[in-house]
Structure formats: C-alpha cells, structure tokens
mmCIF file of C-alpha atoms in Angstrom:
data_model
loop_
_atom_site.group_PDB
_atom_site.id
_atom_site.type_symbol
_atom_site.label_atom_id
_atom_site.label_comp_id
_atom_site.label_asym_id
_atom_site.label_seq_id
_atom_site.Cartn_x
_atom_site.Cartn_y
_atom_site.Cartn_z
ATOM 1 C CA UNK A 1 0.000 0.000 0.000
ATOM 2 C CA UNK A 2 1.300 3.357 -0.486
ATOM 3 C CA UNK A 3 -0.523 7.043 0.143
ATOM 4 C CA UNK A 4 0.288 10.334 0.858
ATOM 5 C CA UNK A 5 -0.171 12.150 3.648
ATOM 6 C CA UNK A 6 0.512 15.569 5.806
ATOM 7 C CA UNK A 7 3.344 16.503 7.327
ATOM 8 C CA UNK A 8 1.668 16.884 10.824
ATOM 9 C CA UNK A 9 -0.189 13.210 10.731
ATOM 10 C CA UNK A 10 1.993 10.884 9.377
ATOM 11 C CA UNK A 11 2.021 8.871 12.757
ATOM 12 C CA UNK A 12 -1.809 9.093 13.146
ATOM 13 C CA UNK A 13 -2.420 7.933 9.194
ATOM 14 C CA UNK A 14 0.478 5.255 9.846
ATOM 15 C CA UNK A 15 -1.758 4.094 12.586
ATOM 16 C CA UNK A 16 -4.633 3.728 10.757
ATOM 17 C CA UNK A 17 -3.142 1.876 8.023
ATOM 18 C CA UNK A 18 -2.290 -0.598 10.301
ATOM 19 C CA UNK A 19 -5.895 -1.129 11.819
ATOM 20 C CA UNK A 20 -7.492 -1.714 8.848
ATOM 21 C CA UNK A 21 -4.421 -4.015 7.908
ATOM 22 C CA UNK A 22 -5.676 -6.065 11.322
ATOM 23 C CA UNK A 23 -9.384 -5.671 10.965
ATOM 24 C CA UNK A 24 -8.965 -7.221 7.358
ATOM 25 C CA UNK A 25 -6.699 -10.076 8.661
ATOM 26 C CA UNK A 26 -8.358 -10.781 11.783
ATOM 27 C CA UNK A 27 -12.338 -10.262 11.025
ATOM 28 C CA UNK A 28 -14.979 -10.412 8.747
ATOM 29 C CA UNK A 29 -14.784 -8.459 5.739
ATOM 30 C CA UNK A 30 -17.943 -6.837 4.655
ATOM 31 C CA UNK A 31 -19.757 -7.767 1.459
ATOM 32 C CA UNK A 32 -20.908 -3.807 0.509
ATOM 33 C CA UNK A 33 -16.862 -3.003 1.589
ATOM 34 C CA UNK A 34 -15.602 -5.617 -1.276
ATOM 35 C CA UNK A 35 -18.368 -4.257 -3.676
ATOM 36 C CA UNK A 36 -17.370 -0.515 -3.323
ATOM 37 C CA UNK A 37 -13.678 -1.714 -4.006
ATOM 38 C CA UNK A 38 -14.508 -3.863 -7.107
ATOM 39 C CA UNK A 39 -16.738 -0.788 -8.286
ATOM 40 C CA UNK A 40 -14.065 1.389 -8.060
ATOM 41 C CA UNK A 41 -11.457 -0.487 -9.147
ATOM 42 C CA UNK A 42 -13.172 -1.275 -12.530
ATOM 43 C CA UNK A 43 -14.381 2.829 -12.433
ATOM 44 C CA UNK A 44 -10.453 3.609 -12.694
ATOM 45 C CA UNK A 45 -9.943 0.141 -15.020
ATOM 46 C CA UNK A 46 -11.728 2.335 -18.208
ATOM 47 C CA UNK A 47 -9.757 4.842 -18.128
ATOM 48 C CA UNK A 48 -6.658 2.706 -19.310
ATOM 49 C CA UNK A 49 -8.535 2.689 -22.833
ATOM 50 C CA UNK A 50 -9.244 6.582 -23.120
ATOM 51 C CA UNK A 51 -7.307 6.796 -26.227
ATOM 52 C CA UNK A 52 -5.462 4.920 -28.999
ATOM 53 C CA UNK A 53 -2.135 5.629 -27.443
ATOM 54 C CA UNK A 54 -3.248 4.211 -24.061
ATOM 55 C CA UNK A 55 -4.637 1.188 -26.221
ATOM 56 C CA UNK A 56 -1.638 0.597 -28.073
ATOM 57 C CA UNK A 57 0.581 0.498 -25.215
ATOM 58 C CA UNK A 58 -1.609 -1.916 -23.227
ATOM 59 C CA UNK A 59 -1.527 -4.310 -26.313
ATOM 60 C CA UNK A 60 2.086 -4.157 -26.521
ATOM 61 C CA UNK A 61 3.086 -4.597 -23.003
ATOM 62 C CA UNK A 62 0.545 -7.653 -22.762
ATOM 63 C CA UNK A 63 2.487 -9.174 -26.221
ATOM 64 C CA UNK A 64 5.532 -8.913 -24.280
ATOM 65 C CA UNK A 65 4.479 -10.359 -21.074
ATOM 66 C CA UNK A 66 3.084 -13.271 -23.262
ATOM 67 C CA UNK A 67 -0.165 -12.736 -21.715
ATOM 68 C CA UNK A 68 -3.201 -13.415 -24.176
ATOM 69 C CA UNK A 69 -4.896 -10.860 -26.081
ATOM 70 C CA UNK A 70 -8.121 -11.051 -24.341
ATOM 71 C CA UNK A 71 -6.311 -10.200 -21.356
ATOM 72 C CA UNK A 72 -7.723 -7.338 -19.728
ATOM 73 C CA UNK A 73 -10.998 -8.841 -20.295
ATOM 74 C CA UNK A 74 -9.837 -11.966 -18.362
ATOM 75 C CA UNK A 75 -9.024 -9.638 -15.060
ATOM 76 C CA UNK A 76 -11.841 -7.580 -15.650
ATOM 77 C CA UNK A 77 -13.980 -10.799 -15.389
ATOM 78 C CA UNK A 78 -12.056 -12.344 -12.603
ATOM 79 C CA UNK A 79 -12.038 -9.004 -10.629
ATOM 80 C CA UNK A 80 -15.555 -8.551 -10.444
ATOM 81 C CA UNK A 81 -16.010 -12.012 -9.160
ATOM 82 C CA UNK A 82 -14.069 -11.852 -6.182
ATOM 83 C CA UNK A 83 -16.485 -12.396 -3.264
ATOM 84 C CA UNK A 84 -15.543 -11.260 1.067
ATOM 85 C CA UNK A 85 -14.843 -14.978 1.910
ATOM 86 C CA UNK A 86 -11.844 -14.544 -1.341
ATOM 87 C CA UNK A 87 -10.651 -11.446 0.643
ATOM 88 C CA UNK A 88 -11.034 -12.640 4.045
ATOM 89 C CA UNK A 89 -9.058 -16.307 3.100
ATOM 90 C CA UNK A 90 -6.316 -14.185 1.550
ATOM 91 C CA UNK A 91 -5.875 -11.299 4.129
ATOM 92 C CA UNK A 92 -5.294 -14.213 7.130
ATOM 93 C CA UNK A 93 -3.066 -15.945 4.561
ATOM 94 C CA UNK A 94 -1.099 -13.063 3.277
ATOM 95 C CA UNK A 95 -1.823 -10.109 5.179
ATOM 96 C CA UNK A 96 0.753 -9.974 8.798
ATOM 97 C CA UNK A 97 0.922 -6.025 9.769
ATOM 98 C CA UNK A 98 3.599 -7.300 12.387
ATOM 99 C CA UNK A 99 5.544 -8.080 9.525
ATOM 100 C CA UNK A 100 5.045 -4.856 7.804
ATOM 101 C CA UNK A 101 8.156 -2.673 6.944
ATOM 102 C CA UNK A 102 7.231 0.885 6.929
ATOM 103 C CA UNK A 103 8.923 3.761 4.758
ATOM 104 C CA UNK A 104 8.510 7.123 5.067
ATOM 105 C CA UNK A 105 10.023 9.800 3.274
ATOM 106 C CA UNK A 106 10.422 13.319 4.516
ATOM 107 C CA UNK A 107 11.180 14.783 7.242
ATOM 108 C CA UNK A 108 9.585 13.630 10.447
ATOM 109 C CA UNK A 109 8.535 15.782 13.739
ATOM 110 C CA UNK A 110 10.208 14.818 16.986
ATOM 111 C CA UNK A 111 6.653 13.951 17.895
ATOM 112 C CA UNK A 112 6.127 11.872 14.713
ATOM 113 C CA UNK A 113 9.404 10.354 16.134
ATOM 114 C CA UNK A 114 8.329 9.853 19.499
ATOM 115 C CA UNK A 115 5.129 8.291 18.286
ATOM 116 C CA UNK A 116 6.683 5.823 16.016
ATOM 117 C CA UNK A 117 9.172 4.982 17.996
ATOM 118 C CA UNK A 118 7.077 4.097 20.816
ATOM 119 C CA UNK A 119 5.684 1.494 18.188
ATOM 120 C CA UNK A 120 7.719 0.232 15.907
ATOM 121 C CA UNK A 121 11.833 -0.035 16.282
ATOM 122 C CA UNK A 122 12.726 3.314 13.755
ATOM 123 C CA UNK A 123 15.317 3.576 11.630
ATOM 124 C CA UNK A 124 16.171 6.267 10.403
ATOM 125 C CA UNK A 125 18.446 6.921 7.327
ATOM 126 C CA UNK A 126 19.832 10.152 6.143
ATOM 127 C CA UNK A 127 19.085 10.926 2.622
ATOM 128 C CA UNK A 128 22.673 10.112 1.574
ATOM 129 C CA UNK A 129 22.033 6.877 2.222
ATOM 130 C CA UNK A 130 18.172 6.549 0.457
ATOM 131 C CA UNK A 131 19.061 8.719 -2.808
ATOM 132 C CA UNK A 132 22.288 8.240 -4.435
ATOM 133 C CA UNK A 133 23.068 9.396 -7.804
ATOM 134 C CA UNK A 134 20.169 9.811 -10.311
ATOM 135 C CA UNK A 135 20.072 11.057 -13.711
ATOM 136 C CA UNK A 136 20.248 14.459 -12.781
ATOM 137 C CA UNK A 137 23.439 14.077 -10.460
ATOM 138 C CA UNK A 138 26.375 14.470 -13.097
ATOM 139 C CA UNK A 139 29.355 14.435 -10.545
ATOM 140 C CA UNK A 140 29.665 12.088 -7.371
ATOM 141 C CA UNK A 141 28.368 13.646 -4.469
ATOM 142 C CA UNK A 142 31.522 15.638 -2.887
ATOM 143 C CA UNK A 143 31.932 12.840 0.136
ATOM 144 C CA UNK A 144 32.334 10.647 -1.876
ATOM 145 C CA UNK A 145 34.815 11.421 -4.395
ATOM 146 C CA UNK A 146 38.042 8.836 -4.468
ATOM 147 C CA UNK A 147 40.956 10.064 -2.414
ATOM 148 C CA UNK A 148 43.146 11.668 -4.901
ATOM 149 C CA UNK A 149 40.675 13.512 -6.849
ATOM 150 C CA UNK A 150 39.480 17.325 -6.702
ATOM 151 C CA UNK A 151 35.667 17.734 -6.725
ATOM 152 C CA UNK A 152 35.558 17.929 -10.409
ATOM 153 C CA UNK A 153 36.979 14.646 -10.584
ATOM 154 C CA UNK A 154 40.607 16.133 -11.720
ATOM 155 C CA UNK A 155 43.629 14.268 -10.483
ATOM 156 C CA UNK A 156 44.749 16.498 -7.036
ATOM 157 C CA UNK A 157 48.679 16.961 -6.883
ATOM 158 C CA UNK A 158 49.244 16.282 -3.039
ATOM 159 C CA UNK A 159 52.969 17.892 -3.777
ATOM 160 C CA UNK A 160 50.960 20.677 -4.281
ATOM 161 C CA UNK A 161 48.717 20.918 -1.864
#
C-alpha cells in the first residue's frame, strides 16, 4: 500500500493503516466493503482505454508479457467475481501487519518520532544513504569522491597541496 499524507499526521495515518491491515486479517470483511472496491477499481480500469495511445501500449506490453490478447478482459472478469470470503481467506493468509516494513520519506517531527518509535523499532536513514546518484546528479556527491581527486573529478597533486 502506499498514500500520501501531511506533514503533521503521518504517525496518526500510519496508525490507521495498520488497523485496517488487522481488521482485514483478523475479522470479517464486509460484502458492501468488497463491492465498493470492485466498483471502483473497474471505475479507474476504463480509463486505461481513453485513447489509442493508451490502447496501443496496453496491447504491446501484454504481447511482451506473453499474456493473451483477451487479457484485460480476463481480469476484468475475474475481478468482479471476487467475493468477502476470497478477501477474508487471503488477508489471514497473506496479510501480517507485524511483519510490515514501513517507509517514510520526509522529514519527520520529533513527535512523529516519538510516536513511532514508541511502536515500531525506527530507523532512520539520512538521505545520503536513500538517494544516491540519479540522472540528474552528473558528478559524485563531494563525500564521496576517491581520495586523490578534486571535486571535479581532476587528479589532485598532493605535492601541491
């Protein structure tokens, strides 16, 4: 699962997440809950074949996943089918939100912090260590250019300096 949220309830929305996780694994899953999901997934389903381009692309990612060309028709059909009991026997199969591993990415508030922490053992990683390079970073960051090199990646003479 993934979401957005803001900056000031990240712990309470983490929270949440997680109940729902346990409701769904532990309890009875509501028939109208499944049907809003299956309605809305096929709402957002149509959209995928808007235009030809959107078309097109579908077709040619399904040719090279060597899926068959009637497909989408094949999930659409086997979406809509999928009943509470199929949700509830794969949530206590599948679903473990003590197993969960949790990213978030921004900054946190000491009471975010405090929160979490109280919760869950946090880790947390500088962004030196999450983002490295990219294809917008031309040069190596400036810790970490080899010994013996200037920041532009010129030799350094250490005679010299």
């Amino acid at each position: 699962a993934s979401y957005e949220t803001e900056k000031a309830s990240v712990a309470r929305s983490i929270a949440s997440l997680l109940e729902e996780f346990r409701k769904m694994a532990q309890g009875p899953v509501a028939p109208a809950e499944v049907q809003e999901q299956i309605d809305a997934w096929r709402n957002r389903f149509v959209f995928q074949f808007t235009d030809d381009f959107d078309s097109v692309e579908r077709l040619m990612e399904q040719e090279l996943d060597d899926r068959p060309y009637d497909y989408d028709r094949r999930l659409l059909d086997a979406v809509q089918k999928v009943t509470a009991a199929d949700v509830e026997r794969v949530a206590k199969l599948y679903l473990k939100p003590e197993s969960l591993s949790i990213c978030v990415f921004g900054m946190l508030t000491d009471e975010d912090r405090k929160t979490l922490g109280e919760k869950f053992k946090l880790t947390v990683l500088p962004k030196s260590e999450v983002f490295r390079g990219g294809y917008d970073d031309a040069e190596a960051p400036k810790d970490e250019v080899p010994e013996g090199q200037g920041a532009a990646g010129k030799d350094v003479d250490k005679e010299a300096a």
